[in-house]
Amino acid sequence: ELQQTLLKDDQYIPDLPADDPDDLAPRATINASSELTDSPAANVVNGIARHRNGQTNQWASDPAQPLPQFLELSWPQSVNVSEIHLPLDTGFQRPMIRGPQPETIRDYDIQLRSGDNWHTVIRGRGNYQRKLRHPISPQPADALRLLVYSTNGDPCARLYEIRVY
């Protein structure tokens, strides 16, 4: 239980994937506007939020497709959403540079859909941090979409994990 709590808080424990029964994301169908062959959208629910053993363990959009790009989760039945976690890529696989890391998502929206209506619940602008935790007023949704408008320099939208509570 302690290890799973540490993983939820973005600690890294080698060879231990996240397994949180309260996380709604693994129950969703996952789609993306584009993806790289070695970084498919399904990676965001594999429980590993770092590069490991030659695996990227992240979703990365196709750099040949311009931003904005999106990642979408949909559920067969409505779920109640009250918090969204996004561990982002901050270049852990290379020596750090000063300032915002190019791989990190900078400007994004998080939208929820109920029926046919999408509405924006989070507008993130100017981000440079790795772990984003967004509590929201609890609300029903049958889909969630992360729209990535820009990064801090990389042409790909990159996301290690999404957790939905």
C-alpha angles and dihedrals in degrees: 000000000000092000091051090050090052091050090050088054090053099259115146121232112179115238094005115108121199115265108178114165090199094057110103096192098083089057092058132091107243127214134166136195088239139343142190116247092243094041108048123175091248089070091078090077100039091100097241118107101184140057105271137172093353092309121119093208090199143094113249122180120228108272089213087066113072123235136287095080128164143212116203133194120193131184127205089230131028117274130195112247121199104149138025125197123198120184104193134199112265098170100266089158092069137039109285122253124210116267132014113350115243093230094056120104108244108178123029146141129217114211132187126206126210112180107321096335124098119194131180115242099171131032109190116191132173095009122170100158127106103219118049119185116185118188112193136177105281111263139162119256138169093194141021126201129194109203113196114201100172146352129209090268111314117112092223129076105229130192129169100192144352122205122188123194 
